[in-house]
Amino acid sequence: MPLEIQLPGQTNGSTGRIVGIDLGTTNSLVAYVDHGVAKIIEGADGPLVPSVVTLDDYGAVMAVGNSARERAMVEASHTVYSVKRLMGKSFQDVKKESGMLSYRLVPADEGLIRIQIGTKLYTPIELSSFVLLELKKRAEAYLEEPVTRAVITVPAYFNDAQRHATKDAGRLAGLDVLRIVNEPTAAALAYGLDRKNDGTVAVYDFGGGTFDISILKIKNGIFEVLSTNGDTYLGGDDIDRRLMELFISQIQHMAPAFTPTPEQLQKIRRVAEQTKVGLSSAGHMVVEINLPEIGIAYRRNITLQELERIAKSVIERTRKPCEDALRDAKVTAEDLDEVVLVGGSTRMPMVKALVHEIFERAPHDELNPEETVALGAAIQADVLAGQTKDVLLLDVTPLSLGIETMGGMMSTIIPRNTTIPTKVTETYTTFADNQTGVEVNVFQGERDFVHDNRHLASFTLKGIPPLPAGAAKVEVTFLIDADGILQVHARETHTGIEQEVEVKPSNGLTDEEIERMLRESIEQAPADIAARRMVEAKTEAQRLLGATEKVLGQLRRGQLSISAAKLKQIDVASVIDALYALRRAANSNDVPEIVKLHEALERATEPLAHEIMNASLAEALTGKTVEQV
Ligand code: ADP
Ligand code: MG
């Protein structure tokens, strides 16, 4: 039954636009509503910001998005991707797949995860905040105004800890996250299904890292999520991985000793993805992977049919969650009125066919499946800004919430798939005579014993008067707000003593921690930039020194085909002087001096470089290929 809820509505004083953000495992996007039309804010390199970050050894962010993705090939251990998989998780949760990542995960206190880059350790929240900051900057550059408020989407399966982590990442990026919205819900909004006739809708979201299926009901323009299901470890990445394994096994057939380095793995991963994407429109392709370091040029033909044979079992894994979601929603495929496709992986013909088969109708695919969620988030943002008034959103709790009762049993207070916001009160009694305190342990999950579920919070209600067992009555109230954040309240009815906690999950950050990190990131920004400049200056200097030394060596050994007459015109002594000067400076930390002497050496080597160019050009024209020069 749909609930009546008050929309936060009117913007009460704060100015500026509210943007909608799809913070994806693979790709992120930012969108806004312009005169009633939702639009993706594109950068120079297109609509998608790959959720990838490159960092240097000293904690400076070197690249985010497409440029970071480029660097992933050569700086695998400094490039972080798929961070969303780590959000709100413990080290134990992710240990088994850490081998598939090219960056290093280390355990921290209380089972938390840190990502090590160079000498620095990062939380998944910090790394996500770098992606959000990039989206914020993109929006600010485009809208030409500060952007400080956002709606961010998360997979329907995200638990409380993961939602908290996402909000925290927003705060670190300087964004006030007004609402966390389930991705499938946003997608339904993007298709404007609220404006259509009443009906039941399935949203099938198959992205790079996650699969979500939601069944929504729309009545009088009101959305209600009837059920959600999915798999947080299923996506296009799994198909890429299978293709990679195929390619690697075939390369190993040619070179049995081949074990790929992180950089090579990254290169193969890229080719695998390009192949997959290419095949879904072209049908057949030629795969080429050159590994000159080990003298291998791998080349083969691949057809869509072959890819589908490899991908079939991955794609098939989306079937059961769909069936479960229908069952939970108490509907059958025939009851559905619409089916919506979301996520880049739904561009595969085989995926569309499977969806058609499961839900017995052709799915909607008019919008770009990668952009749908961000567009919906923008529409939701517009609703919060008070611009769009005729949409109401309701979500459900993805997992059951309850407390521990005697014997370690789980007593569910709010069952999974309950429409939120919601408030439920249950009454419990004391177990022992004269019991003056009650410990309230809050858990999330579907299992009967709490030790199989996830512990969210604990607190003690003290000061209960000594009474016989069962006489004291403790009312426990669970309140979930529209963001899915839980507040637990306990009250003893005789005395009226009460206690309340907002559930701060163990993998989230406390407010103080966030404030501290925010402060540090601001305070350390100038130091970070200075450190990066120094590293860059030194690295560039070493590169130029190496190149110059090499050429001077060749010159000494007469290996350069430059005529004696030309050589006479070149002032080799001044090159050597400049070389020594830069070499000395490069050992110091004097950045302006290094930069100055770098330029001086470049100037000194100019005539020599010019002659070398001419010489190799001449050789090229006498029958050599460009690669051989
Ligand atoms: P996420 O929501 O996980 O960030 P996206 O919705 O952006 O992911 O989808 C990314 C996935 O979609 C990647 O695995 C990418 O390879 C895949 N993808 C994009 N285009 C195609 C295509 N034409 N065919 C198959 N897969 C595609
Ligand atoms: Mg997505």
PDB file of N, CA and C in Angstrom, residues 174-238:
ATOM      1  N   GLY A 174      32.609  17.634  -0.792  1.00  0.00           N
ATOM      2  CA  GLY A 174      31.986  18.949  -0.665  1.00  0.00           C
ATOM      3  C   GLY A 174      30.566  18.986  -1.190  1.00  0.00           C
ATOM      4  N   LEU A 175      29.909  17.827  -1.187  1.00  0.00           N
ATOM      5  CA  LEU A 175      28.527  17.778  -1.661  1.00  0.00           C
ATOM      6  C   LEU A 175      27.598  17.416  -0.501  1.00  0.00           C
ATOM      7  N   ASP A 176      26.545  18.170  -0.376  1.00  0.00           N
ATOM      8  CA  ASP A 176      25.524  17.837   0.580  1.00  0.00           C
ATOM      9  C   ASP A 176      24.600  16.845  -0.133  1.00  0.00           C
ATOM     10  N   VAL A 177      24.605  15.602   0.327  1.00  0.00           N
ATOM     11  CA  VAL A 177      23.824  14.574  -0.366  1.00  0.00           C
ATOM     12  C   VAL A 177      22.404  14.588   0.209  1.00  0.00           C
ATOM     13  N   LEU A 178      21.497  15.157  -0.559  1.00  0.00           N
ATOM     14  CA  LEU A 178      20.140  15.358  -0.049  1.00  0.00           C
ATOM     15  C   LEU A 178      19.333  14.078  -0.050  1.00  0.00           C
ATOM     16  N   ARG A 179      19.697  13.155  -0.916  1.00  0.00           N
ATOM     17  CA  ARG A 179      18.904  11.945  -1.000  1.00  0.00           C
ATOM     18  C   ARG A 179      19.737  10.855  -1.669  1.00  0.00           C
ATOM     19  N   ILE A 180      19.616   9.658  -1.109  1.00  0.00           N
ATOM     20  CA  ILE A 180      20.188   8.481  -1.755  1.00  0.00           C
ATOM     21  C   ILE A 180      19.011   7.758  -2.404  1.00  0.00           C
ATOM     22  N   VAL A 181      19.107   7.479  -3.687  1.00  0.00           N
ATOM     23  CA  VAL A 181      17.994   6.854  -4.396  1.00  0.00           C
ATOM     24  C   VAL A 181      18.462   5.536  -5.010  1.00  0.00           C
ATOM     25  N   ASN A 182      17.623   4.541  -4.977  1.00  0.00           N
ATOM     26  CA  ASN A 182      17.957   3.283  -5.637  1.00  0.00           C
ATOM     27  C   ASN A 182      18.044   3.493  -7.145  1.00  0.00           C
ATOM     28  N   GLU A 183      19.061   2.906  -7.752  1.00  0.00           N
ATOM     29  CA  GLU A 183      19.269   3.087  -9.185  1.00  0.00           C
ATOM     30  C   GLU A 183      18.055   2.670 -10.029  1.00  0.00           C
ATOM     31  N   PRO A 184      17.446   1.519  -9.781  1.00  0.00           N
ATOM     32  CA  PRO A 184      16.303   1.118 -10.618  1.00  0.00           C
ATOM     33  C   PRO A 184      15.127   2.088 -10.502  1.00  0.00           C
ATOM     34  N   THR A 185      14.979   2.649  -9.319  1.00  0.00           N
ATOM     35  CA  THR A 185      13.906   3.617  -9.129  1.00  0.00           C
ATOM     36  C   THR A 185      14.161   4.857  -9.985  1.00  0.00           C
ATOM     37  N   ALA A 186      15.411   5.306  -9.999  1.00  0.00           N
ATOM     38  CA  ALA A 186      15.779   6.459 -10.824  1.00  0.00           C
ATOM     39  C   ALA A 186      15.531   6.162 -12.303  1.00  0.00           C
ATOM     40  N   ALA A 187      15.838   4.938 -12.705  1.00  0.00           N
ATOM     41  CA  ALA A 187      15.663   4.571 -14.117  1.00  0.00           C
ATOM     42  C   ALA A 187      14.195   4.659 -14.529  1.00  0.00           C
ATOM     43  N   ALA A 188      13.325   4.204 -13.658  1.00  0.00           N
ATOM     44  CA  ALA A 188      11.893   4.260 -13.977  1.00  0.00           C
ATOM     45  C   ALA A 188      11.442   5.707 -14.127  1.00  0.00           C
ATOM     46  N   LEU A 189      12.006   6.567 -13.288  1.00  0.00           N
ATOM     47  CA  LEU A 189      11.697   7.996 -13.377  1.00  0.00           C
ATOM     48  C   LEU A 189      12.157   8.576 -14.714  1.00  0.00           C
ATOM     49  N   ALA A 190      13.359   8.163 -15.133  1.00  0.00           N
ATOM     50  CA  ALA A 190      13.918   8.691 -16.382  1.00  0.00           C
ATOM     51  C   ALA A 190      13.017   8.359 -17.562  1.00  0.00           C
ATOM     52  N   TYR A 191      12.388   7.204 -17.519  1.00  0.00           N
ATOM     53  CA  TYR A 191      11.482   6.818 -18.599  1.00  0.00           C
ATOM     54  C   TYR A 191      10.107   7.459 -18.433  1.00  0.00           C
ATOM     55  N   GLY A 192       9.969   8.254 -17.377  1.00  0.00           N
ATOM     56  CA  GLY A 192       8.708   8.969 -17.183  1.00  0.00           C
ATOM     57  C   GLY A 192       7.533   8.036 -16.996  1.00  0.00           C
ATOM     58  N   LEU A 193       7.817   6.868 -16.418  1.00  0.00           N
ATOM     59  CA  LEU A 193       6.738   5.882 -16.309  1.00  0.00           C
ATOM     60  C   LEU A 193       5.651   6.345 -15.339  1.00  0.00           C
ATOM     61  N   ASP A 194       6.001   7.333 -14.503  1.00  0.00           N
ATOM     62  CA  ASP A 194       4.999   7.870 -13.577  1.00  0.00           C
ATOM     63  C   ASP A 194       3.904   8.630 -14.314  1.00  0.00           C
ATOM     64  N   ARG A 195       4.228   9.070 -15.532  1.00  0.00           N
ATOM     65  CA  ARG A 195       3.251   9.861 -16.285  1.00  0.00           C
ATOM     66  C   ARG A 195       2.339   8.984 -17.144  1.00  0.00           C
ATOM     67  N   LYS A 196       2.692   7.695 -17.183  1.00  0.00           N
ATOM     68  CA  LYS A 196       1.882   6.784 -17.989  1.00  0.00           C
ATOM     69  C   LYS A 196       0.710   6.249 -17.174  1.00  0.00           C
ATOM     70  N   ASN A 197       0.021   5.283 -17.764  1.00  0.00           N
ATOM     71  CA  ASN A 197      -1.084   4.665 -17.027  1.00  0.00           C
ATOM     72  C   ASN A 197      -0.550   3.867 -15.849  1.00  0.00           C
ATOM     73  N   ASP A 198      -1.376   3.580 -14.887  1.00  0.00           N
ATOM     74  CA  ASP A 198      -0.980   2.751 -13.760  1.00  0.00           C
ATOM     75  C   ASP A 198      -0.497   1.400 -14.271  1.00  0.00           C
ATOM     76  N   GLY A 199       0.457   0.828 -13.554  1.00  0.00           N
ATOM     77  CA  GLY A 199       0.919  -0.482 -13.992  1.00  0.00           C
ATOM     78  C   GLY A 199       2.090  -0.984 -13.180  1.00  0.00           C
ATOM     79  N   THR A 200       2.600  -2.137 -13.584  1.00  0.00           N
ATOM     80  CA  THR A 200       3.722  -2.765 -12.895  1.00  0.00           C
ATOM     81  C   THR A 200       4.905  -2.813 -13.855  1.00  0.00           C
ATOM     82  N   VAL A 201       6.082  -2.479 -13.345  1.00  0.00           N
ATOM     83  CA  VAL A 201       7.265  -2.320 -14.181  1.00  0.00           C
ATOM     84  C   VAL A 201       8.430  -3.120 -13.615  1.00  0.00           C
ATOM     85  N   ALA A 202       9.183  -3.795 -14.490  1.00  0.00           N
ATOM     86  CA  ALA A 202      10.431  -4.433 -14.072  1.00  0.00           C
ATOM     87  C   ALA A 202      11.595  -3.604 -14.604  1.00  0.00           C
ATOM     88  N   VAL A 203      12.566  -3.308 -13.740  1.00  0.00           N
ATOM     89  CA  VAL A 203      13.776  -2.593 -14.174  1.00  0.00           C
ATOM     90  C   VAL A 203      14.954  -3.560 -14.065  1.00  0.00           C
ATOM     91  N   TYR A 204      15.556  -3.854 -15.210  1.00  0.00           N
ATOM     92  CA  TYR A 204      16.657  -4.816 -15.296  1.00  0.00           C
ATOM     93  C   TYR A 204      17.931  -4.019 -15.544  1.00  0.00           C
ATOM     94  N   ASP A 205      18.817  -3.969 -14.539  1.00  0.00           N
ATOM     95  CA  ASP A 205      20.032  -3.152 -14.621  1.00  0.00           C
ATOM     96  C   ASP A 205      21.269  -4.041 -14.574  1.00  0.00           C
ATOM     97  N   PHE A 206      21.914  -4.171 -15.736  1.00  0.00           N
ATOM     98  CA  PHE A 206      23.095  -5.022 -15.846  1.00  0.00           C
ATOM     99  C   PHE A 206      24.269  -4.133 -16.255  1.00  0.00           C
ATOM    100  N   GLY A 207      25.090  -3.758 -15.268  1.00  0.00           N
ATOM    101  CA  GLY A 207      26.181  -2.811 -15.527  1.00  0.00           C
ATOM    102  C   GLY A 207      27.521  -3.509 -15.640  1.00  0.00           C
ATOM    103  N   GLY A 208      28.566  -2.818 -15.164  1.00  0.00           N
ATOM    104  CA  GLY A 208      29.901  -3.389 -15.220  1.00  0.00           C
ATOM    105  C   GLY A 208      30.175  -4.286 -14.026  1.00  0.00           C
ATOM    106  N   GLY A 209      29.627  -3.908 -12.869  1.00  0.00           N
ATOM    107  CA  GLY A 209      29.966  -4.638 -11.662  1.00  0.00           C
ATOM    108  C   GLY A 209      28.800  -5.192 -10.879  1.00  0.00           C
ATOM    109  N   THR A 210      27.612  -4.707 -11.160  1.00  0.00           N
ATOM    110  CA  THR A 210      26.464  -5.143 -10.370  1.00  0.00           C
ATOM    111  C   THR A 210      25.267  -5.456 -11.246  1.00  0.00           C
ATOM    112  N   PHE A 211      24.421  -6.331 -10.745  1.00  0.00           N
ATOM    113  CA  PHE A 211      23.157  -6.617 -11.402  1.00  0.00           C
ATOM    114  C   PHE A 211      22.023  -6.365 -10.417  1.00  0.00           C
ATOM    115  N   ASP A 212      21.046  -5.591 -10.833  1.00  0.00           N
ATOM    116  CA  ASP A 212      19.880  -5.307 -10.005  1.00  0.00           C
ATOM    117  C   ASP A 212      18.607  -5.543 -10.785  1.00  0.00           C
ATOM    118  N   ILE A 213      17.632  -6.111 -10.126  1.00  0.00           N
ATOM    119  CA  ILE A 213      16.304  -6.224 -10.727  1.00  0.00           C
ATOM    120  C   ILE A 213      15.309  -5.686  -9.706  1.00  0.00           C
ATOM    121  N   SER A 214      14.422  -4.846 -10.167  1.00  0.00           N
ATOM    122  CA  SER A 214      13.400  -4.290  -9.275  1.00  0.00           C
ATOM    123  C   SER A 214      12.041  -4.389  -9.932  1.00  0.00           C
ATOM    124  N   ILE A 215      11.048  -4.651  -9.122  1.00  0.00           N
ATOM    125  CA  ILE A 215       9.677  -4.632  -9.617  1.00  0.00           C
ATOM    126  C   ILE A 215       8.991  -3.434  -8.958  1.00  0.00           C
ATOM    127  N   LEU A 216       8.513  -2.527  -9.786  1.00  0.00           N
ATOM    128  CA  LEU A 216       7.888  -1.305  -9.280  1.00  0.00           C
ATOM    129  C   LEU A 216       6.414  -1.291  -9.625  1.00  0.00           C
ATOM    130  N   LYS A 217       5.651  -0.648  -8.763  1.00  0.00           N
ATOM    131  CA  LYS A 217       4.238  -0.448  -9.064  1.00  0.00           C
ATOM    132  C   LYS A 217       3.987   1.047  -9.172  1.00  0.00           C
ATOM    133  N   ILE A 218       3.264   1.430 -10.186  1.00  0.00           N
ATOM    134  CA  ILE A 218       2.957   2.850 -10.347  1.00  0.00           C
ATOM    135  C   ILE A 218       1.448   3.017 -10.298  1.00  0.00           C
ATOM    136  N   LYS A 219       1.016   3.891  -9.406  1.00  0.00           N
ATOM    137  CA  LYS A 219      -0.414   4.126  -9.285  1.00  0.00           C
ATOM    138  C   LYS A 219      -0.649   5.604  -9.046  1.00  0.00           C
ATOM    139  N   ASN A 220      -1.490   6.203  -9.825  1.00  0.00           N
ATOM    140  CA  ASN A 220      -1.772   7.645  -9.719  1.00  0.00           C
ATOM    141  C   ASN A 220      -0.485   8.462  -9.671  1.00  0.00           C
ATOM    142  N   GLY A 221       0.486   8.086 -10.491  1.00  0.00           N
ATOM    143  CA  GLY A 221       1.742   8.833 -10.519  1.00  0.00           C
ATOM    144  C   GLY A 221       2.649   8.571  -9.331  1.00  0.00           C
ATOM    145  N   ILE A 222       2.297   7.595  -8.494  1.00  0.00           N
ATOM    146  CA  ILE A 222       3.130   7.276  -7.329  1.00  0.00           C
ATOM    147  C   ILE A 222       3.880   5.973  -7.579  1.00  0.00           C
ATOM    148  N   PHE A 223       5.206   6.006  -7.294  1.00  0.00           N
ATOM    149  CA  PHE A 223       6.035   4.804  -7.429  1.00  0.00           C
ATOM    150  C   PHE A 223       6.041   4.028  -6.130  1.00  0.00           C
ATOM    151  N   GLU A 224       5.923   2.743  -6.235  1.00  0.00           N
ATOM    152  CA  GLU A 224       6.177   1.913  -5.073  1.00  0.00           C
ATOM    153  C   GLU A 224       7.047   0.750  -5.523  1.00  0.00           C
ATOM    154  N   VAL A 225       8.152   0.515  -4.785  1.00  0.00           N
ATOM    155  CA  VAL A 225       9.012  -0.608  -5.132  1.00  0.00           C
ATOM    156  C   VAL A 225       8.442  -1.852  -4.468  1.00  0.00           C
ATOM    157  N   LEU A 226       7.982  -2.785  -5.266  1.00  0.00           N
ATOM    158  CA  LEU A 226       7.377  -3.991  -4.698  1.00  0.00           C
ATOM    159  C   LEU A 226       8.438  -4.970  -4.219  1.00  0.00           C
ATOM    160  N   SER A 227       9.535  -5.079  -4.968  1.00  0.00           N
ATOM    161  CA  SER A 227      10.604  -5.972  -4.530  1.00  0.00           C
ATOM    162  C   SER A 227      11.881  -5.610  -5.258  1.00  0.00           C
ATOM    163  N   THR A 228      12.985  -6.005  -4.645  1.00  0.00           N
ATOM    164  CA  THR A 228      14.276  -5.841  -5.309  1.00  0.00           C
ATOM    165  C   THR A 228      15.051  -7.130  -5.134  1.00  0.00           C
ATOM    166  N   ASN A 229      15.935  -7.375  -6.087  1.00  0.00           N
ATOM    167  CA  ASN A 229      16.796  -8.542  -6.000  1.00  0.00           C
ATOM    168  C   ASN A 229      18.020  -8.262  -6.850  1.00  0.00           C
ATOM    169  N   GLY A 230      18.946  -9.190  -6.895  1.00  0.00           N
ATOM    170  CA  GLY A 230      20.114  -8.959  -7.744  1.00  0.00           C
ATOM    171  C   GLY A 230      21.353  -9.650  -7.224  1.00  0.00           C
ATOM    172  N   ASP A 231      22.480  -9.195  -7.721  1.00  0.00           N
ATOM    173  CA  ASP A 231      23.762  -9.780  -7.367  1.00  0.00           C
ATOM    174  C   ASP A 231      24.797  -8.661  -7.449  1.00  0.00           C
ATOM    175  N   THR A 232      25.406  -8.321  -6.300  1.00  0.00           N
ATOM    176  CA  THR A 232      26.366  -7.206  -6.309  1.00  0.00           C
ATOM    177  C   THR A 232      27.709  -7.620  -6.912  1.00  0.00           C
ATOM    178  N   TYR A 233      27.827  -8.877  -7.287  1.00  0.00           N
ATOM    179  CA  TYR A 233      29.073  -9.343  -7.897  1.00  0.00           C
ATOM    180  C   TYR A 233      28.825  -9.972  -9.261  1.00  0.00           C
ATOM    181  N   LEU A 234      28.060  -9.292 -10.076  1.00  0.00           N
ATOM    182  CA  LEU A 234      27.761  -9.831 -11.405  1.00  0.00           C
ATOM    183  C   LEU A 234      27.644  -8.665 -12.382  1.00  0.00           C
ATOM    184  N   GLY A 235      28.416  -8.730 -13.464  1.00  0.00           N
ATOM    185  CA  GLY A 235      28.354  -7.636 -14.426  1.00  0.00           C
ATOM    186  C   GLY A 235      29.217  -7.891 -15.644  1.00  0.00           C
ATOM    187  N   GLY A 236      29.310  -6.881 -16.483  1.00  0.00           N
ATOM    188  CA  GLY A 236      30.109  -6.967 -17.705  1.00  0.00           C
ATOM    189  C   GLY A 236      31.567  -7.318 -17.415  1.00  0.00           C
ATOM    190  N   ASP A 237      32.071  -6.901 -16.240  1.00  0.00           N
ATOM    191  CA  ASP A 237      33.446  -7.241 -15.852  1.00  0.00           C
ATOM    192  C   ASP A 237      33.670  -8.751 -15.895  1.00  0.00           C
ATOM    193  N   ASP A 238      32.635  -9.509 -15.502  1.00  0.00           N
ATOM    194  CA  ASP A 238      32.785 -10.969 -15.473  1.00  0.00           C
ATOM    195  C   ASP A 238      32.961 -11.525 -16.877  1.00  0.00           C
TER     196      ASP A 238
END
